[in-house]
Short mmCIF file of C-alpha atoms and ligand atoms in Angstrom, two decimals:
data_model
loop_
_atom_site.label_atom_id
_atom_site.label_comp_id
_atom_site.label_asym_id
_atom_site.label_seq_id
_atom_site.Cartn_x
_atom_site.Cartn_y
_atom_site.Cartn_z
CA MET A 1 -21.92 -28.99 -42.92
CA ARG A 2 -19.27 -26.85 -41.21
CA GLU A 3 -16.82 -28.87 -39.17
CA ARG A 4 -16.72 -27.38 -35.65
CA LEU A 5 -13.35 -26.16 -34.49
CA THR A 6 -13.04 -25.78 -30.71
CA ASN A 7 -10.46 -25.39 -27.98
CA TRP A 8 -9.41 -28.43 -25.89
CA ALA A 9 -12.12 -27.84 -23.29
CA GLY A 10 -14.86 -27.42 -25.91
CA ASN A 11 -16.21 -24.25 -24.26
CA ILE A 12 -14.98 -22.06 -27.15
CA GLU A 13 -16.12 -22.69 -30.71
CA PHE A 14 -13.77 -20.71 -32.95
CA GLY A 15 -15.31 -18.25 -35.39
CA THR A 16 -13.65 -19.96 -38.34
CA THR A 17 -13.24 -23.43 -39.80
CA ARG A 18 -10.16 -22.42 -41.83
CA LEU A 19 -7.27 -24.14 -40.04
CA HIS A 20 -3.93 -24.13 -41.89
CA ARG A 21 -1.12 -26.50 -40.98
CA PRO A 22 1.98 -25.31 -42.86
CA GLY A 23 4.78 -27.88 -43.13
CA SER A 24 7.52 -25.25 -43.46
CA VAL A 25 8.19 -21.59 -42.65
CA ALA A 26 8.02 -20.83 -46.41
CA GLU A 27 4.50 -22.32 -46.51
CA LEU A 28 3.61 -20.32 -43.40
CA ARG A 29 4.68 -17.10 -45.19
CA GLU A 30 2.42 -17.99 -48.14
CA THR A 31 -0.52 -18.50 -45.78
CA LEU A 32 0.17 -15.15 -44.09
CA ALA A 33 0.36 -13.39 -47.46
CA GLY A 34 -3.10 -14.72 -48.37
CA THR A 35 -4.99 -13.53 -45.29
CA SER A 36 -5.95 -10.22 -43.70
CA ARG A 37 -6.94 -11.61 -40.27
CA VAL A 38 -5.17 -14.49 -38.58
CA ARG A 39 -4.43 -16.08 -35.20
CA VAL A 40 -2.00 -18.84 -34.31
CA LEU A 41 -3.34 -21.83 -32.43
CA GLY A 42 -0.99 -23.72 -30.11
CA SER A 43 -2.41 -26.93 -28.68
CA GLY A 44 -5.71 -25.14 -27.90
CA HIS A 45 -5.55 -25.52 -24.12
CA SER A 46 -6.65 -21.97 -23.28
CA PHE A 47 -10.16 -21.47 -21.95
CA ASN A 48 -11.09 -18.06 -23.42
CA ARG A 49 -11.28 -16.31 -26.83
CA LEU A 50 -7.58 -15.38 -26.83
CA ALA A 51 -6.77 -17.64 -29.82
CA ASP A 52 -10.09 -17.09 -31.63
CA THR A 53 -10.60 -15.49 -35.05
CA ASP A 54 -13.19 -15.26 -37.77
CA GLY A 55 -10.31 -15.15 -40.29
CA ASP A 56 -7.67 -17.87 -40.55
CA LEU A 57 -6.16 -20.06 -37.84
CA ILE A 58 -2.63 -21.41 -38.21
CA SER A 59 -1.27 -24.42 -36.34
CA LEU A 60 2.48 -25.07 -36.38
CA ALA A 61 2.06 -28.72 -35.32
CA ALA A 62 3.17 -29.91 -38.80
CA LEU A 63 6.44 -27.91 -38.83
CA PRO A 64 9.51 -30.16 -38.72
CA ARG A 65 10.49 -30.76 -35.07
CA ALA A 66 13.75 -29.04 -34.06
CA VAL A 67 15.70 -29.73 -30.85
CA GLU A 68 19.13 -28.13 -31.30
CA ILE A 69 21.32 -28.12 -28.19
CA SER A 70 24.03 -25.45 -28.01
CA PRO A 71 27.63 -26.73 -27.90
CA ASP A 72 28.01 -25.53 -24.29
CA ARG A 73 24.75 -27.39 -23.35
CA THR A 74 23.15 -24.29 -21.76
CA THR A 75 20.36 -23.65 -24.30
CA VAL A 76 18.11 -25.48 -26.73
CA ARG A 77 16.58 -23.99 -29.87
CA THR A 78 13.25 -25.57 -30.72
CA ASP A 79 10.39 -25.03 -33.17
CA GLY A 80 7.14 -23.11 -32.63
CA GLY A 81 4.89 -26.18 -32.75
CA ILE A 82 6.54 -28.62 -30.32
CA ARG A 83 4.79 -29.72 -27.11
CA TYR A 84 6.53 -29.82 -23.72
CA GLY A 85 6.11 -33.61 -23.50
CA GLU A 86 8.15 -34.21 -26.63
CA LEU A 87 10.78 -31.52 -25.91
CA ALA A 88 11.25 -32.72 -22.33
CA ALA A 89 11.73 -36.36 -23.37
CA ARG A 90 14.30 -35.32 -26.01
CA LEU A 91 16.19 -33.14 -23.50
CA ALA A 92 16.14 -35.83 -20.81
CA ALA A 93 17.60 -38.32 -23.30
CA GLU A 94 20.50 -35.87 -23.76
CA GLY A 95 20.99 -35.54 -19.98
CA LEU A 96 19.45 -32.03 -19.91
CA ALA A 97 16.49 -30.41 -18.15
CA LEU A 98 14.14 -27.44 -18.18
CA HIS A 99 13.80 -25.58 -14.89
CA ASN A 100 10.10 -26.36 -14.49
CA MET A 101 6.94 -27.68 -16.16
CA ALA A 102 3.21 -27.00 -15.93
CA SER A 103 0.77 -29.54 -14.49
CA LEU A 104 0.51 -31.15 -17.92
CA PRO A 105 3.07 -31.90 -20.68
CA HIS A 106 0.44 -31.79 -23.46
CA ILE A 107 0.64 -28.03 -24.14
CA SER A 108 2.73 -26.43 -26.89
CA VAL A 109 5.84 -24.57 -25.74
CA ALA A 110 5.05 -21.49 -27.86
CA GLY A 111 1.43 -21.31 -26.65
CA ALA A 112 2.39 -21.81 -23.01
CA VAL A 113 5.10 -19.13 -23.15
CA ALA A 114 2.69 -16.70 -24.88
CA THR A 115 0.42 -16.75 -21.79
CA ALA A 116 3.12 -17.01 -19.06
CA THR A 117 2.13 -20.54 -18.13
CA HIS A 118 3.80 -21.71 -14.90
CA GLY A 119 4.48 -24.63 -12.61
CA SER A 120 5.21 -24.16 -8.91
CA GLY A 121 8.19 -23.39 -6.69
CA VAL A 122 9.20 -20.37 -4.64
CA ARG A 123 12.51 -20.12 -6.48
CA HIS A 124 11.24 -20.79 -10.02
CA GLY A 125 9.99 -18.26 -12.54
CA ASN A 126 7.17 -19.14 -14.93
CA LEU A 127 7.97 -21.15 -18.07
CA ALA A 128 8.43 -17.98 -20.17
CA THR A 129 11.41 -16.99 -18.00
CA ALA A 130 13.44 -19.81 -19.58
CA VAL A 131 13.17 -18.15 -23.01
CA SER A 132 16.42 -16.48 -24.15
CA GLY A 133 15.58 -16.06 -27.83
CA LEU A 134 12.58 -15.80 -30.16
CA GLU A 135 12.16 -16.02 -33.93
CA ILE A 136 8.96 -14.25 -34.98
CA VAL A 137 7.51 -14.10 -38.48
CA ARG A 138 5.64 -10.79 -38.72
CA ALA A 139 2.48 -9.99 -40.65
CA ASP A 140 4.46 -8.86 -43.71
CA GLY A 141 6.42 -12.13 -43.79
CA SER A 142 9.66 -10.61 -42.46
CA THR A 143 11.50 -12.35 -39.61
CA ALA A 144 12.51 -10.79 -36.30
CA GLU A 145 15.18 -12.50 -34.17
CA LEU A 146 15.10 -11.26 -30.58
CA THR A 147 17.45 -12.12 -27.72
CA ARG A 148 17.74 -11.04 -24.09
CA ALA A 149 20.14 -8.32 -25.26
CA ASP A 150 17.27 -6.51 -27.08
CA PRO A 151 15.50 -3.82 -25.04
CA GLU A 152 12.11 -5.03 -26.32
CA PHE A 153 12.76 -8.69 -25.53
CA ALA A 154 11.09 -8.58 -22.12
CA GLY A 155 7.98 -7.24 -23.85
CA ALA A 156 7.95 -9.84 -26.61
CA VAL A 157 8.14 -13.11 -24.66
CA VAL A 158 4.64 -13.09 -23.12
CA HIS A 159 2.91 -11.75 -26.24
CA LEU A 160 -0.64 -13.19 -26.31
CA GLY A 161 -0.19 -13.87 -30.03
CA ALA A 162 -0.17 -10.13 -30.79
CA LEU A 163 3.23 -9.81 -32.46
CA GLY A 164 3.27 -12.49 -35.16
CA VAL A 165 4.03 -16.18 -35.48
CA VAL A 166 6.70 -17.58 -33.16
CA THR A 167 8.49 -20.11 -35.35
CA ALA A 168 11.41 -20.87 -33.00
CA LEU A 169 12.31 -20.39 -29.34
CA THR A 170 15.63 -20.70 -27.50
CA LEU A 171 15.30 -21.92 -23.91
CA ASP A 172 17.74 -22.16 -21.01
CA VAL A 173 18.55 -25.73 -19.99
CA SER A 174 20.61 -27.29 -17.20
CA GLU A 175 22.04 -30.72 -16.43
CA ALA A 176 19.24 -33.26 -15.83
CA PHE A 177 18.17 -33.99 -12.25
CA ASP A 178 15.97 -36.48 -10.42
CA LEU A 179 13.04 -35.66 -8.14
CA ARG A 180 10.78 -37.58 -5.77
CA GLN A 181 7.06 -36.83 -5.62
CA TYR A 182 5.14 -37.14 -2.35
CA VAL A 183 1.42 -36.68 -1.68
CA TYR A 184 0.28 -35.79 1.86
CA GLU A 185 -3.34 -35.63 2.97
CA ASN A 186 -5.40 -33.50 5.37
CA LEU A 187 -3.16 -30.56 6.17
CA PRO A 188 -4.83 -28.92 9.20
CA ALA A 189 -6.06 -25.33 8.81
CA GLY A 190 -3.86 -24.27 11.71
CA ALA A 191 -0.73 -25.46 9.89
CA LEU A 192 -1.69 -23.32 6.92
CA ASP A 193 -2.14 -20.30 9.19
CA GLU A 194 1.15 -20.74 10.99
CA HIS A 195 3.47 -22.36 8.46
CA LEU A 196 2.28 -21.34 4.96
CA ASP A 197 5.69 -20.07 3.81
CA GLU A 198 7.55 -23.11 5.19
CA ILE A 199 5.11 -25.51 3.53
CA LEU A 200 5.34 -23.75 0.16
CA ALA A 201 9.14 -23.87 0.39
CA ALA A 202 9.34 -27.52 1.52
CA GLY A 203 10.13 -28.78 -1.99
CA TYR A 204 11.45 -27.87 -5.43
CA SER A 205 7.76 -27.59 -6.38
CA VAL A 206 4.79 -27.59 -3.99
CA SER A 207 1.05 -27.60 -4.78
CA LEU A 208 -1.80 -27.45 -2.26
CA PHE A 209 -5.12 -28.93 -3.41
CA THR A 210 -8.46 -28.24 -1.72
CA ARG A 211 -12.15 -28.51 -2.62
CA TRP A 212 -12.98 -25.81 -0.03
CA THR A 213 -15.41 -28.21 1.66
CA GLY A 214 -13.46 -28.13 4.95
CA PRO A 215 -11.11 -25.72 6.72
CA GLY A 216 -7.85 -27.51 5.82
CA ILE A 217 -6.03 -28.61 2.66
CA ASP A 218 -7.02 -31.98 1.14
CA GLN A 219 -3.69 -32.84 -0.52
CA VAL A 220 -0.14 -31.45 -0.56
CA TRP A 221 1.89 -32.47 -3.65
CA LEU A 222 5.59 -32.05 -2.95
CA LYS A 223 8.38 -32.62 -5.49
CA ARG A 224 11.97 -32.56 -4.22
CA ALA A 225 15.32 -34.30 -4.57
CA GLU A 226 15.79 -35.30 -0.93
CA PRO A 227 13.78 -38.11 0.69
CA LEU A 228 11.09 -37.21 3.24
CA THR A 229 9.75 -39.31 6.10
CA GLY A 230 6.97 -38.82 8.62
CA ASP A 231 4.20 -36.23 8.69
CA LEU A 232 4.26 -32.77 7.12
CA PHE A 233 2.98 -30.13 9.54
CA GLY A 234 0.20 -32.54 10.58
CA ALA A 235 -0.59 -33.84 7.07
CA THR A 236 -0.04 -37.59 6.67
CA PRO A 237 1.50 -39.47 3.71
CA ALA A 238 -1.13 -40.85 1.28
CA ASP A 239 -1.37 -44.64 1.46
CA GLY A 240 -1.23 -44.99 -2.36
CA PRO A 241 -1.21 -42.96 -5.57
CA ARG A 242 -3.70 -40.10 -5.84
CA HIS A 243 -5.31 -37.88 -8.51
CA PRO A 244 -5.99 -34.30 -7.39
CA VAL A 245 -9.51 -34.31 -8.89
CA PRO A 246 -11.90 -36.47 -6.84
CA GLY A 247 -13.10 -39.55 -8.74
CA MET A 248 -10.35 -39.48 -11.41
CA PRO A 249 -7.92 -42.42 -11.78
CA ALA A 250 -4.48 -42.02 -10.16
CA LEU A 251 -3.04 -43.94 -13.13
CA ASN A 252 -3.30 -40.68 -15.13
CA CYS A 253 -0.81 -39.06 -12.76
CA THR A 254 2.97 -39.09 -12.48
CA VAL A 255 4.69 -41.50 -10.07
CA GLN A 256 4.30 -40.67 -6.37
CA GLY A 257 5.37 -42.29 -3.10
CA GLY A 258 8.86 -40.75 -3.06
CA VAL A 259 10.20 -42.95 -5.87
CA PRO A 260 13.08 -41.02 -7.49
CA GLY A 261 12.70 -40.37 -11.21
CA PRO A 262 13.67 -37.97 -13.98
CA TRP A 263 12.56 -34.33 -13.66
CA HIS A 264 10.13 -34.50 -16.61
CA GLU A 265 8.32 -37.52 -15.12
CA ARG A 266 7.79 -35.84 -11.74
CA LEU A 267 7.32 -32.08 -12.35
CA PRO A 268 3.99 -32.39 -14.27
CA HIS A 269 1.12 -33.88 -12.26
CA PHE A 270 -0.36 -35.58 -15.34
CA ARG A 271 1.14 -38.11 -17.75
CA MET A 272 1.31 -37.41 -21.50
CA GLU A 273 -0.45 -40.70 -22.43
CA PHE A 274 -3.64 -39.82 -20.53
CA THR A 275 -6.22 -37.03 -20.38
CA PRO A 276 -4.90 -34.38 -18.00
CA SER A 277 -6.96 -33.01 -15.12
CA SER A 278 -10.63 -34.12 -15.44
CA GLY A 279 -11.13 -33.43 -19.16
CA GLU A 280 -14.63 -31.98 -18.53
CA GLU A 281 -13.89 -28.58 -17.03
CA LEU A 282 -13.26 -24.86 -17.11
CA GLN A 283 -10.32 -23.23 -15.36
CA SER A 284 -9.54 -19.83 -13.79
CA GLU A 285 -6.48 -18.62 -11.91
CA TRP A 286 -5.42 -15.46 -10.12
CA HIS A 287 -1.94 -14.38 -9.06
CA VAL A 288 -1.38 -12.19 -6.00
CA PRO A 289 1.88 -10.89 -4.51
CA ARG A 290 3.28 -13.51 -2.11
CA PRO A 291 2.88 -11.28 0.99
CA ALA A 292 -0.87 -11.12 0.20
CA GLY A 293 -1.10 -14.91 -0.07
CA ARG A 294 -2.68 -15.55 3.32
CA ALA A 295 -5.23 -12.77 2.79
CA ALA A 296 -6.07 -14.20 -0.64
CA ILE A 297 -6.66 -17.66 0.85
CA GLU A 298 -8.92 -16.07 3.47
CA ALA A 299 -10.79 -14.14 0.77
CA VAL A 300 -11.54 -17.40 -1.07
CA ALA A 301 -12.50 -19.09 2.21
CA GLY A 302 -15.05 -16.31 2.71
CA LEU A 303 -16.77 -17.53 -0.49
CA ARG A 304 -16.21 -21.23 0.17
CA GLU A 305 -19.82 -22.37 -0.25
CA ARG A 306 -20.32 -20.58 -3.57
CA VAL A 307 -16.92 -21.76 -4.79
CA ALA A 308 -17.36 -25.39 -3.69
CA ALA A 309 -20.74 -25.63 -5.47
CA VAL A 310 -19.10 -25.29 -8.93
CA LEU A 311 -15.60 -26.55 -8.14
CA GLN A 312 -13.78 -29.78 -8.97
CA VAL A 313 -10.57 -28.76 -7.22
CA CYS A 314 -8.50 -25.68 -6.32
CA GLU A 315 -4.68 -25.62 -6.49
CA ILE A 316 -2.40 -23.15 -4.70
CA ARG A 317 1.11 -22.66 -6.13
CA THR A 318 4.01 -20.17 -6.03
CA ILE A 319 5.99 -18.47 -8.81
CA ALA A 320 9.14 -16.33 -8.53
CA ALA A 321 9.17 -12.74 -9.81
CA ASP A 322 10.36 -11.89 -13.34
CA GLY A 323 10.82 -8.84 -15.56
CA LEU A 324 8.56 -9.84 -18.47
CA TRP A 325 6.16 -6.98 -19.22
CA LEU A 326 2.92 -8.98 -19.46
CA SER A 327 3.80 -11.71 -16.99
CA PRO A 328 1.31 -11.90 -14.09
CA HIS A 329 4.44 -12.38 -11.98
CA HIS A 330 5.98 -9.15 -13.27
CA GLU A 331 8.26 -7.81 -10.55
CA ARG A 332 6.58 -9.71 -7.74
CA ASP A 333 6.98 -13.14 -6.17
CA SER A 334 3.49 -14.58 -6.51
CA LEU A 335 1.01 -16.98 -5.01
CA ALA A 336 -1.40 -18.47 -7.54
CA LEU A 337 -4.95 -19.62 -6.78
CA HIS A 338 -6.14 -21.96 -9.52
CA PHE A 339 -9.70 -23.29 -9.86
CA THR A 340 -10.74 -26.33 -11.91
CA TRP A 341 -14.46 -25.66 -12.33
CA ILE A 342 -17.30 -27.85 -13.53
CA ALA A 343 -17.91 -27.51 -17.29
CA ASP A 344 -20.86 -25.12 -16.94
CA THR A 345 -20.04 -21.56 -18.03
CA ALA A 346 -23.35 -20.06 -16.87
CA ALA A 347 -22.95 -21.48 -13.36
CA VAL A 348 -19.24 -20.65 -13.08
CA LEU A 349 -19.15 -17.03 -14.34
CA PRO A 350 -20.99 -15.43 -11.38
CA VAL A 351 -18.58 -17.15 -8.97
CA VAL A 352 -15.62 -15.97 -11.08
CA ALA A 353 -16.92 -12.40 -10.81
CA ASP A 354 -17.31 -12.73 -7.01
CA LEU A 355 -13.77 -14.08 -6.67
CA GLU A 356 -12.43 -11.27 -8.81
CA ALA A 357 -14.15 -8.69 -6.61
CA ALA A 358 -12.74 -10.34 -3.48
CA LEU A 359 -9.19 -10.64 -4.85
CA ALA A 360 -8.95 -7.28 -6.67
CA PRO A 361 -7.99 -5.30 -3.54
CA LEU A 362 -5.02 -7.68 -3.17
CA GLY A 363 -3.71 -6.82 -6.65
CA ALA A 364 -4.79 -10.07 -8.33
CA ARG A 365 -3.83 -10.59 -11.97
CA PRO A 366 -5.70 -13.32 -13.89
CA HIS A 367 -3.99 -16.07 -15.92
CA TRP A 368 -4.17 -14.91 -19.55
CA GLY A 369 -5.27 -18.33 -20.82
CA LYS A 370 -8.10 -19.04 -18.40
CA VAL A 371 -11.64 -17.79 -17.63
CA PHE A 372 -11.86 -14.26 -16.21
CA THR A 373 -14.18 -11.27 -16.52
CA THR A 374 -11.82 -8.47 -15.40
CA ASP A 375 -12.46 -5.18 -17.16
CA PRO A 376 -9.74 -4.52 -19.78
CA SER A 377 -9.02 -1.11 -18.24
CA ASP A 378 -8.23 -2.81 -14.91
CA LEU A 379 -5.95 -5.28 -16.72
CA ARG A 380 -4.09 -2.43 -18.40
CA ALA A 381 -3.67 -0.71 -15.02
CA ALA A 382 -2.35 -3.94 -13.44
CA TYR A 383 0.74 -3.97 -15.70
CA PRO A 384 3.17 -1.03 -15.39
CA ARG A 385 4.62 -1.78 -18.88
CA PHE A 386 1.24 -2.30 -20.59
CA GLY A 387 1.55 0.90 -22.67
CA ASP A 388 4.98 -0.22 -23.88
CA PHE A 389 3.55 -3.60 -24.87
CA ALA A 390 0.70 -1.98 -26.85
CA ALA A 391 3.26 0.19 -28.67
CA LEU A 392 5.40 -2.90 -29.41
CA ALA A 393 2.37 -4.75 -30.82
CA GLY A 394 1.62 -1.70 -32.98
CA ARG A 395 5.18 -1.70 -34.37
CA PHE A 396 5.24 -5.46 -35.07
CA ASP A 397 1.77 -5.59 -36.60
CA PRO A 398 0.80 -2.07 -37.78
CA ASP A 399 -2.26 -3.22 -39.76
CA GLY A 400 -3.60 -5.41 -36.97
CA LYS A 401 -3.50 -8.66 -38.96
CA PHE A 402 -3.04 -10.63 -35.70
CA ARG A 403 -5.78 -8.77 -33.80
CA ASN A 404 -9.05 -10.35 -32.75
CA PRO A 405 -11.89 -8.79 -30.69
CA TRP A 406 -10.36 -10.19 -27.45
CA LEU A 407 -7.05 -8.40 -28.14
CA GLU A 408 -8.73 -5.26 -29.50
CA SER A 409 -10.59 -4.74 -26.26
CA LEU A 410 -7.50 -5.51 -24.17
CA LEU A 411 -5.21 -3.18 -26.09
CA GLY A 412 -7.87 -0.44 -25.93
C1 FAD B 1 -5.77 -29.42 -18.34
C2 FAD B 1 -5.05 -28.12 -18.33
C3 FAD B 1 -4.07 -27.89 -17.39
C4 FAD B 1 -3.38 -26.66 -17.34
N1 FAD B 1 -2.39 -26.49 -16.43
C5 FAD B 1 -1.73 -25.31 -16.37
C6 FAD B 1 -0.67 -25.11 -15.44
O1 FAD B 1 -0.26 -26.01 -14.72
N2 FAD B 1 -0.12 -23.88 -15.37
C7 FAD B 1 -0.52 -22.85 -16.15
O2 FAD B 1 0.00 -21.73 -16.03
N3 FAD B 1 -1.47 -23.02 -17.11
C8 FAD B 1 -2.08 -24.23 -17.22
N4 FAD B 1 -3.04 -24.42 -18.19
C9 FAD B 1 -3.30 -23.33 -19.14
C10 FAD B 1 -2.42 -23.46 -20.38
O3 FAD B 1 -1.10 -23.74 -20.05
C11 FAD B 1 -2.40 -22.16 -21.18
O4 FAD B 1 -3.68 -21.83 -21.57
C12 FAD B 1 -1.47 -22.25 -22.41
O5 FAD B 1 -1.46 -21.00 -23.09
C13 FAD B 1 -1.90 -23.34 -23.35
O6 FAD B 1 -0.94 -23.50 -24.38
P1 FAD B 1 -1.48 -23.84 -25.85
O7 FAD B 1 -0.32 -24.27 -26.66
O8 FAD B 1 -2.65 -24.73 -25.79
O9 FAD B 1 -1.89 -22.39 -26.34
P2 FAD B 1 -3.23 -21.91 -27.06
O10 FAD B 1 -4.33 -21.91 -26.11
O11 FAD B 1 -3.41 -22.68 -28.32
O12 FAD B 1 -2.79 -20.40 -27.43
C14 FAD B 1 -2.50 -19.49 -26.42
C15 FAD B 1 -2.01 -18.18 -27.04
O13 FAD B 1 -0.75 -18.39 -27.66
C16 FAD B 1 -0.77 -17.96 -29.01
N5 FAD B 1 0.15 -18.84 -29.73
C17 FAD B 1 0.25 -20.19 -29.63
N6 FAD B 1 1.27 -20.64 -30.39
C18 FAD B 1 1.81 -19.54 -30.99
C19 FAD B 1 2.89 -19.33 -31.91
N7 FAD B 1 3.65 -20.35 -32.34
N8 FAD B 1 3.13 -18.07 -32.32
C20 FAD B 1 2.38 -17.04 -31.90
N9 FAD B 1 1.37 -17.17 -31.03
C21 FAD B 1 1.09 -18.41 -30.58
C22 FAD B 1 -2.22 -18.08 -29.43
O14 FAD B 1 -2.53 -17.23 -30.50
C23 FAD B 1 -2.91 -17.64 -28.17
O15 FAD B 1 -2.93 -16.25 -28.11
C24 FAD B 1 -3.71 -25.63 -18.27
C25 FAD B 1 -4.69 -25.87 -19.25
C26 FAD B 1 -5.34 -27.11 -19.30
C27 FAD B 1 -6.37 -27.36 -20.35
#
C-alpha cells in the first residue's frame, strides 16, 4: 500500500510518495541528478499545491544544522532545513535576535522565506526581508551564491521554489531584546473606526483577532518592550492567558500578562512544544495597501455572516513595505487579513471566492502559501516585477525541473 504523503493540514495529498532526505549537499546533488521533476518540501505548512509534485520531493530536514554568526554579530548563516524555533533559540543563547517571527516557530526558515511569510508590526518587513544572502543549488547541480549586491537578488528571495534548492541563507540579526505580551478583549467597533492606525502602532507587533460575530474586535494581542496599564481604546485587559482560537487551550500559547521575556518567546503566538493554531483548519490571507485597510475591514464586515459560518478566527496584522519582487508587500506598507477556516474545503472555497471579489478592487494580494482561487493572470498583473521573476526562473531552471502544475499556471 502507498504511504500517503500530505501537508501539515492534511488537505493536500502530494502526487508522489518519493520523499528524499539527503544528509549532505553532495547527496542532494545526486538526488537532483537522478530526477527530471522535483520540488523541495520545507516543513509542509502551506495549504495549497505550491510544494506538490508527481516526481520527487526533497526535504532538507536531515542536513547538518548550521548556525554561523558573523564576527561583527550582524548576520547569521544557516542551513536550508532549519526551523525558526531552533534557529531562534540558538540566536537567543548567543544574545542575538531576528527582527520578527510568524505566529508559529514550527515552520522552516527556507520555506517561510520562499512564500514571504510575515509576523506583524508597522515598522517590520516580512521575514524574507531579513535575508541578505542565499545559496541555491540549481537543477544542473551547480551552486549560485547571491547577495544583496546582485541585481537579481530581490527577485530570488521570495522564489516559490522555482529557482532550485536553497541550501543556506544569511539573515540579518541584532542584539537580543525583551518584550511583554498583553491580550486585551472587546475592542469597540467605534475605536476601530477612529483609532485603527494608533492601535496597530501601539506595540512592536500588534494582532487583532475577531470571529466576525459582533461589530468589534474580540482580542488585541500586543507585544512591546514598555509596560502598559489600564484599558486600550476601550478594550480591557484579559483576566488570564488566552488562545486566539475559541475552545483551544491557552497553555499552547506564549506567555501573556505583560511578563517580560526574550523576543523569541513572545513574538510567536504559539509555543514550539504544542500544536499551533487549532490543528484542524485551512487558512487564507490577503494583503492590501495600508491606506485601504479600513475599506478592506468594511468589505469583510459586509460578508460577516458567510465568513463567520466557516471561520475559526480572523487575524488582522501589518507589514512594512519591501522591494522583493514577489513579496505581497512589494513597495507598499500593508494590512493583512488572515482567516483560520474550518477544515472543510468545499464549504470554505465559495467564501474565499466572495472575499477575493470584495477585496480585489482594493488591490489585494493573496498569501502564496495559503488557500486562494485568484486567476493566475490577475496574480501576474498584481506584481510589477512578475515578468522579471518569470525570466529569472527560466534562467535558473531552463528545463523546468522544479516546475509543477501550480507554478506552470502561475508563470503562464
Ligand atoms: C498553523 C500555521 C500558522 C501559520 N502562521 C503564519 C503566519 O503567522 N504568517 C505567515 O505569513 N504565514 C503563516 N503560515 C503559513 C506558512 O508560514 C507558509 O505557508 C510557509 O511557507 C510555510 O513554511 P514551510 O517550511 O512549511 O514551507 P512549505 O509549505 O514546505 O513550502 C513552501 C514553499 O517553499 C519551497 N521550499 C521550502 N524549502 C525550500 C528550500 N530549502 N529550497 C527551495 N524551496 C523551498 C517549497 O517548494 C514551496 O514552494 C502559517 C501556517 C500554519 C500551518
